[in-house]
Coordinates of C-alpha atoms and ligand atoms in Angstrom, one line a residue:
X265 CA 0.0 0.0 0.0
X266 CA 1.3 3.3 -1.0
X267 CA 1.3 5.7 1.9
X268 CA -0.3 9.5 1.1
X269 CA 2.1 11.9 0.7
X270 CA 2.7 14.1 3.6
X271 CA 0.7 17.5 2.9
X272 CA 3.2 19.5 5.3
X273 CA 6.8 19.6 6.5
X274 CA 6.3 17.7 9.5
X275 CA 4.6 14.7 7.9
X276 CA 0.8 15.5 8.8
X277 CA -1.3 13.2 6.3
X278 CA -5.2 13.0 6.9
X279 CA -4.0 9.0 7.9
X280 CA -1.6 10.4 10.9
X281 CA -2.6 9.9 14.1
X282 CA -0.4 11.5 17.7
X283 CA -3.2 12.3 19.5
X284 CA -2.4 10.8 22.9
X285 CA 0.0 13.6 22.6
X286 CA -1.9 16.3 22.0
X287 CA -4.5 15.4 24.6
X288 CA -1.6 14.9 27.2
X289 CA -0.5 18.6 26.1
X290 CA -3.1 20.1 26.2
X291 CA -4.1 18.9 29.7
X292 CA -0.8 19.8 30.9
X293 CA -1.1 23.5 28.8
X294 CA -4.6 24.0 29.6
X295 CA -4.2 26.9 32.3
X296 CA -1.6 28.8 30.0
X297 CA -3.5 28.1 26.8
X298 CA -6.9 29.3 28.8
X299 CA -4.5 32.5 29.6
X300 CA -3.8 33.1 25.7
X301 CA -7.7 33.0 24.9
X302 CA -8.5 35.6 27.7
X303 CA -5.6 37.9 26.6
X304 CA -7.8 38.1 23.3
X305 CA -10.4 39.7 25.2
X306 CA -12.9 38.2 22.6
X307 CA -16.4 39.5 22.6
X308 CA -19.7 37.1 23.1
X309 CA -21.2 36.4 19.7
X310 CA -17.7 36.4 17.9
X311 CA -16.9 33.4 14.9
X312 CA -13.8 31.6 15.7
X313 CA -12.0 28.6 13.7
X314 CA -9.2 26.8 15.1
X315 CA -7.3 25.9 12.5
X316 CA -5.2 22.7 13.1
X317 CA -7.6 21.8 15.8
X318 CA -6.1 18.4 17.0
X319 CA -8.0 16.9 19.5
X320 CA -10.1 20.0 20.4
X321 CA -9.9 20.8 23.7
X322 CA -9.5 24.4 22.7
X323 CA -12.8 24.3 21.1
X324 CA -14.5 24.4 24.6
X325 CA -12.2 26.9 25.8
X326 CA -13.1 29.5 22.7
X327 CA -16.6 28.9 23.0
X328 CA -17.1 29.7 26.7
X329 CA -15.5 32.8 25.3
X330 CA -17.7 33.3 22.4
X331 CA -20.9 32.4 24.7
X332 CA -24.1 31.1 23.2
X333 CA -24.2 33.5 20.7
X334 CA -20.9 32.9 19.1
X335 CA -19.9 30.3 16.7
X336 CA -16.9 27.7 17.0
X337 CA -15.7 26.2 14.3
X338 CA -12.7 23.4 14.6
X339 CA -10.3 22.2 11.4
X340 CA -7.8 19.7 11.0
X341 CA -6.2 17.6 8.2
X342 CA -6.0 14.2 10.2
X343 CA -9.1 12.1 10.6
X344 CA -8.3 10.7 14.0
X345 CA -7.4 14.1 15.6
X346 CA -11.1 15.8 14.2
X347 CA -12.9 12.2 15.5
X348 CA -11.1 13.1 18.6
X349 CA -12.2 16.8 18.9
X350 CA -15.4 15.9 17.6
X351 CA -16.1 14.0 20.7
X352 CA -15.3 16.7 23.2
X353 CA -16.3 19.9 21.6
X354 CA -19.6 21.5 22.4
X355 CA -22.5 20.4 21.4
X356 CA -23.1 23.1 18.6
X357 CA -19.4 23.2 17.7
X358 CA -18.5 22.6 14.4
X359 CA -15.6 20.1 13.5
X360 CA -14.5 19.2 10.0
X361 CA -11.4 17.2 8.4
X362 CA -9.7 19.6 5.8
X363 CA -6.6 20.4 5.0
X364 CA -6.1 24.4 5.9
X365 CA -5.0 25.1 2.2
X366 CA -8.4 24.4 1.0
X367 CA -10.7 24.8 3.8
X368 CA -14.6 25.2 2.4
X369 CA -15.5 28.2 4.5
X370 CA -17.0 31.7 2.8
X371 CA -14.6 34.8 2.6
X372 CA -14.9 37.2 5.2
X373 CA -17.0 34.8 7.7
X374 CA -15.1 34.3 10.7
X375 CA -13.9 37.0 13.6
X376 CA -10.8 35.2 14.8
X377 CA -8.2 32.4 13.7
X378 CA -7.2 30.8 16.6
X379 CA -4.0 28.2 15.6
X380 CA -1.7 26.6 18.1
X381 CA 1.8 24.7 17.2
X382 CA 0.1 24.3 13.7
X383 CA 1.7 26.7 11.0
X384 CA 4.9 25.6 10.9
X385 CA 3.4 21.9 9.9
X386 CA 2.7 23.4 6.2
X387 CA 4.7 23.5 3.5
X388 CA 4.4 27.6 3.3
X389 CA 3.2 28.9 6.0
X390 CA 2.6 32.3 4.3
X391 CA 0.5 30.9 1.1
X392 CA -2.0 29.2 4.1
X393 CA -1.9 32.7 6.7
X394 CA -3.2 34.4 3.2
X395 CA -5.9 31.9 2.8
X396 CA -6.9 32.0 6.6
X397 CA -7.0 36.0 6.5
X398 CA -9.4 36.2 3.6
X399 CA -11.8 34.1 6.1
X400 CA -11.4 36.9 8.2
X401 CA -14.3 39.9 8.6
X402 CA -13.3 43.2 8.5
X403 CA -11.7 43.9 12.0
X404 CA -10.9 39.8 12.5
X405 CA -7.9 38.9 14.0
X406 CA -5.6 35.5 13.5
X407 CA -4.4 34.8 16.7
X408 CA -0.8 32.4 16.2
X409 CA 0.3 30.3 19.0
X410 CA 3.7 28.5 19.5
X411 CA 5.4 27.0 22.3
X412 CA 9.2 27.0 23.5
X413 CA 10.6 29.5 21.3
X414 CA 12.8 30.0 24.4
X415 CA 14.8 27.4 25.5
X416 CA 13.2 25.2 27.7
X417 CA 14.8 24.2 31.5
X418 CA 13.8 20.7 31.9
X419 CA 16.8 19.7 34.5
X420 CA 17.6 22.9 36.5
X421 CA 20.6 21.2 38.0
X422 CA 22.2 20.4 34.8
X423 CA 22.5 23.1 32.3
X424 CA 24.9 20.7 30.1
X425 CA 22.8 17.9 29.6
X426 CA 20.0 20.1 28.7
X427 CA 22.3 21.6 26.0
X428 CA 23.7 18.3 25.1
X429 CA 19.6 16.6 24.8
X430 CA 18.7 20.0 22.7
X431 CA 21.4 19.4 20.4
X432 CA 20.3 15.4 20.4
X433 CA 16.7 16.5 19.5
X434 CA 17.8 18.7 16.4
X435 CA 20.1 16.6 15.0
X436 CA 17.6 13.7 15.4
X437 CA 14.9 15.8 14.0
X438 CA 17.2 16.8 10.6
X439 CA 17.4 13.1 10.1
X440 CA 13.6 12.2 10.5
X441 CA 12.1 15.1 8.4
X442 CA 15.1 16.1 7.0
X443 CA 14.4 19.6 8.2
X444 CA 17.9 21.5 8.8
X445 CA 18.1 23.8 11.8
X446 CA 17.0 27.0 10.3
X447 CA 14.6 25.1 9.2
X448 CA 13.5 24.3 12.4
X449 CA 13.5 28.0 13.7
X450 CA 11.1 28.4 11.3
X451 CA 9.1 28.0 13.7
X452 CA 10.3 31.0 15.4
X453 CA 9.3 33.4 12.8
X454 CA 6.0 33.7 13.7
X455 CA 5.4 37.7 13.8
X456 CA 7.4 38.0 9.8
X457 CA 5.1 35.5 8.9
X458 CA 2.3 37.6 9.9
X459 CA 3.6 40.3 8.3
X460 CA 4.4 38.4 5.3
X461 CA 0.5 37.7 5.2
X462 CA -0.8 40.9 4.6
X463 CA -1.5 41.3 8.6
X464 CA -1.1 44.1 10.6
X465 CA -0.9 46.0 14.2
X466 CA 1.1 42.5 14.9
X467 CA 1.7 42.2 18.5
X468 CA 3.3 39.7 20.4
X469 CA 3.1 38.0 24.0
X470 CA 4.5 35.2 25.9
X471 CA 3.5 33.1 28.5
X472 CA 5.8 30.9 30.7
X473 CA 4.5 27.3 31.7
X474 CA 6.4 26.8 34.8
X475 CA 5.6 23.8 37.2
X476 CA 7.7 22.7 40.3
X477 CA 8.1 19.6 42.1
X478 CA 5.6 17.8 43.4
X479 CA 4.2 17.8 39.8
X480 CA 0.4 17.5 39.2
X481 CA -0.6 14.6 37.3
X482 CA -0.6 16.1 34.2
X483 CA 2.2 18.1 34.1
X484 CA 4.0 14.5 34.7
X485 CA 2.1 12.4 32.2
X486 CA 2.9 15.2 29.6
X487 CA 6.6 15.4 30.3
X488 CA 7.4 11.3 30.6
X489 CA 5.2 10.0 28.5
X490 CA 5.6 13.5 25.6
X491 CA 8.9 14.6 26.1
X492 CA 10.5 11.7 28.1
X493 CA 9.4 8.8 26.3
X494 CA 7.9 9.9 23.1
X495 CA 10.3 12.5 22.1
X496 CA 13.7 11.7 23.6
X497 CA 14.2 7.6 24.8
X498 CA 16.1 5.5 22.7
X499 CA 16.0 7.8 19.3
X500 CA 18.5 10.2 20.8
X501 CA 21.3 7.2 21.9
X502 CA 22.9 7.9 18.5
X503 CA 23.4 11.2 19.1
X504 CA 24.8 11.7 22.8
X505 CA 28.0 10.0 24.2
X506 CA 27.4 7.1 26.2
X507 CA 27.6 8.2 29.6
X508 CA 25.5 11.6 28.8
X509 CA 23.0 9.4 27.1
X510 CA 22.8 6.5 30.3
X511 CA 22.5 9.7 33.0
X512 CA 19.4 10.8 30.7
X513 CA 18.2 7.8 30.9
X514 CA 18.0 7.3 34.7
X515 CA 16.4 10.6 34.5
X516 CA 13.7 9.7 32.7
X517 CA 12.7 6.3 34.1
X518 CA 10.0 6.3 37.2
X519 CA 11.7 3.3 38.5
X520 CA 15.1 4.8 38.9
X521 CA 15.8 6.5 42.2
X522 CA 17.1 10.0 40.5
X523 CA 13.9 10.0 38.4
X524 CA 13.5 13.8 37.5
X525 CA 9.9 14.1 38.1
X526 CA 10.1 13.3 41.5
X527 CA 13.6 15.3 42.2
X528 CA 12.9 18.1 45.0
X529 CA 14.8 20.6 43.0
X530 CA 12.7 19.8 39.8
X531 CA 11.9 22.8 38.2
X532 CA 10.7 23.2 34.5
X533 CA 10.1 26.3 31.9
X534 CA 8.5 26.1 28.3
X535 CA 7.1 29.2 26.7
X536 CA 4.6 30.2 24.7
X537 CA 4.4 32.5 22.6
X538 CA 1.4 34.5 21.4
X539 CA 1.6 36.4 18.3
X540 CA -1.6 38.6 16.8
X541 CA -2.5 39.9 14.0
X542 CA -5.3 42.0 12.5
X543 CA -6.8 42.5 8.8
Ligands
SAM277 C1 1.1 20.0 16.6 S1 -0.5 19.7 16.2 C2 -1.4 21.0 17.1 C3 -2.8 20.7 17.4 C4 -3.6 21.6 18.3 N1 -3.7 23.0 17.7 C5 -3.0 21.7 19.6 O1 -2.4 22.7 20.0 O2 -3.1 20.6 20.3 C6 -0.7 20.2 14.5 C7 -2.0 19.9 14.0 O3 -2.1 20.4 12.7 C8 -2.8 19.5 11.8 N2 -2.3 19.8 10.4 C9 -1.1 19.7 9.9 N3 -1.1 20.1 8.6 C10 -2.4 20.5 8.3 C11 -3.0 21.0 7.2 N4 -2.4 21.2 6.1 N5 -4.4 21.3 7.3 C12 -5.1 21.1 8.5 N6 -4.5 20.6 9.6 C13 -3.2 20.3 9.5 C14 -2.3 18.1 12.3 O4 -3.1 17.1 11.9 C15 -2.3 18.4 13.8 O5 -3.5 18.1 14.4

C-alpha cells in the first residue's frame, strides 16, 4: 500500500494519528492556553475557527469565550485528531477534516483564527496565513500560537545535559524530516510570517509554563510519556556520548531512584508564545 504523501513539512497526512499527545498537552497546557484565549479579550457572539484543531480541547475553551451567541468552528487535516475533537467539543461546535490550504468556508466569515503549534506543519506557512485571512471579517484577528521558542529548562541542576539533549533532538529531528536547523527555527518566525501575510498592528506576548516539584498529574504524564518517552528515549542514543545518554536515561525512568519528576529541586520552563494579528 502506498502511503499518502505528507501534505506538510512535518509529515501531517489525513492518515496520521499523535493524539495521545496532544490530549496529554493540552491537559498539561490547559491553564496557559486558557491564559492566551482571555488575553484576546474576545467578545460574546464572535466566529472563531481553530485551524489545526487536533483533539479539540481548545474548542471548549473559545466557546465559553464566544458564549451562546458565538460560533466555533474546529479544522484539522487528520481524521483521527477531528474524531477526537469531535467527541469533546460542544455540542453546537463545528468540527471538520480539511486540509487548511483548501478549507470550504465563505470569505470574510469568521472574527478570529485561533492556531496553536500548527503553522509551521505546512509546506508555506505564508501561502495558508493568506488563505486563513481572507476568512477573516473586516476587524478579524488570527491569533498564532507556538510553544518553546525559548529554550526550555527541563533539568535545572544540569545546564549541560540540557544543551547536550537540545542538540540530540535537532540533530535527530534533521534526520527524521530532514528539516535543517533553520529550518527548524522556522518555527520561530512567527510575527514575519504575519507580516508576510498581509496582517497588521502584529503584536506579540509570551507566556511561561512553569511547574515545580511535586508535579500534578498532568504536568507528569505530559513530560514522561511526551517529552520523556515519546520525544527523547532511545532515538536520541545515537546522538549523545554514552555516559550523557545512560545519565538521561535514569532521569527519565519512574523506577530509577534519581527519576527527574520526582527530584525536589525539579523545576521546569517552556514558553509560549502569542503572536496577533489583524486585517
Ligand atoms: C502539533 S498539532 C497541534 C494541534 C492543536 N492545535 C494543539 O495545539 O493541540 C498540529 C495539527 O495540525 C494538523 N495539520 C497539519 N497540517 C495540516 C493541514 N495542512 N491542514 C489542516 N491541519 C493540519 C495536524 O493534523 C495536527 O492536528
Amino acid at each position: 500500500m502506498t502511503r499518502p504523501a505528507p501534505s506538510g513539512l512535518l509529515g501531517d497526512t489525513a492518515a496520521r494519528d499523535y493524539a495521545w499527545k496532544l490530549r496529554l498537552f493540552n491537559a498539561y497546557a490547559e491553564p496557559e492556553l486558557r491564559q492566551a484565549i482571555a488575553s484576546l479579550h474576545l467578545q460574546p457572539g464572535l466566529r472563531v475557527l481553530d485551524a489545526g484543531c487536533g483533539t479539540g480541547e481548545a474548542l471548549g475553551w473559545l466557546a465559553d469565550a464566544v458564549g451562546r451567541d458565538g460560533l466555533v468552528l474546529g479544522a484539522d487535516l487528520a481524521r483521527a485528531h477531528t474524531m477526537a475533537a469531535r467527541a469533546v467539543a460542544p455540542a453546537d461546535a463545528l468540527v471538520i477534516q480539511a486540509n487548511l490550504a483548501q478549507l470550504p468556508l465563505a470569505r470574510a466569515s469568521i472574527d478570529l483564527v485561533w492556531s496553536v503549534n500548527t503553522i509551521n506543519h505546512l509546506h508555506d506557512p505564508v501561502a495558508g496565513l493568506q488563505g486563513l485571512a481572507a476568512l477573516l471579517r473586516p476587524g478579524g484577528r488570527i491569533a498564532l500560537g507556538q510553544s518553546s521558542l525559548l529554550p526550555d529548562m527541563y533539568f535545572a541542576w544540569d545546564a549541560r545535559l540540557e544543551r547536550l539533549v537540545n542538540e540530540a533532538v535537532r540533530q535527530y529531528y534533521r534526520d527524521r524530516y530532514q528539516v535543517s536547523e533553520r529550518g527548524l527555527a522556522d518555527v520561530r518566525a512567527l510575527a514575519g510570517r504575519l507580516r508576510q501575510a498581509g496582517l497588521r498592528n502584529v503584536t506579540a506576548r509570551t507566556f511561561m509554563i512553569e511547574r515545580l516539584a511535586p508535579l500534578a498529574r498532568a504536568d507528569e504524564d505530559y513530560l514522561l510519556e511526551v517529552i520523556f518517552r515519546g520525544t527523547w528515549g532511545e532515538r536520541l542514543r545515537p546522538y549523545l556520548p554514552t555516559d550523557d545518554y545512560e545519565e538521561l536515561a535514569r532521569l527519565c525512568d519512574p523506577d530509577q531512584p534519581g527519576y527527574a519528576l520526582r527530584r525536589p529541586d525539579f523545576h521546569f520552563l517552556q514558553s509560549f508564545t502569542l503572536v496577533v494579528g489583524g486585517i
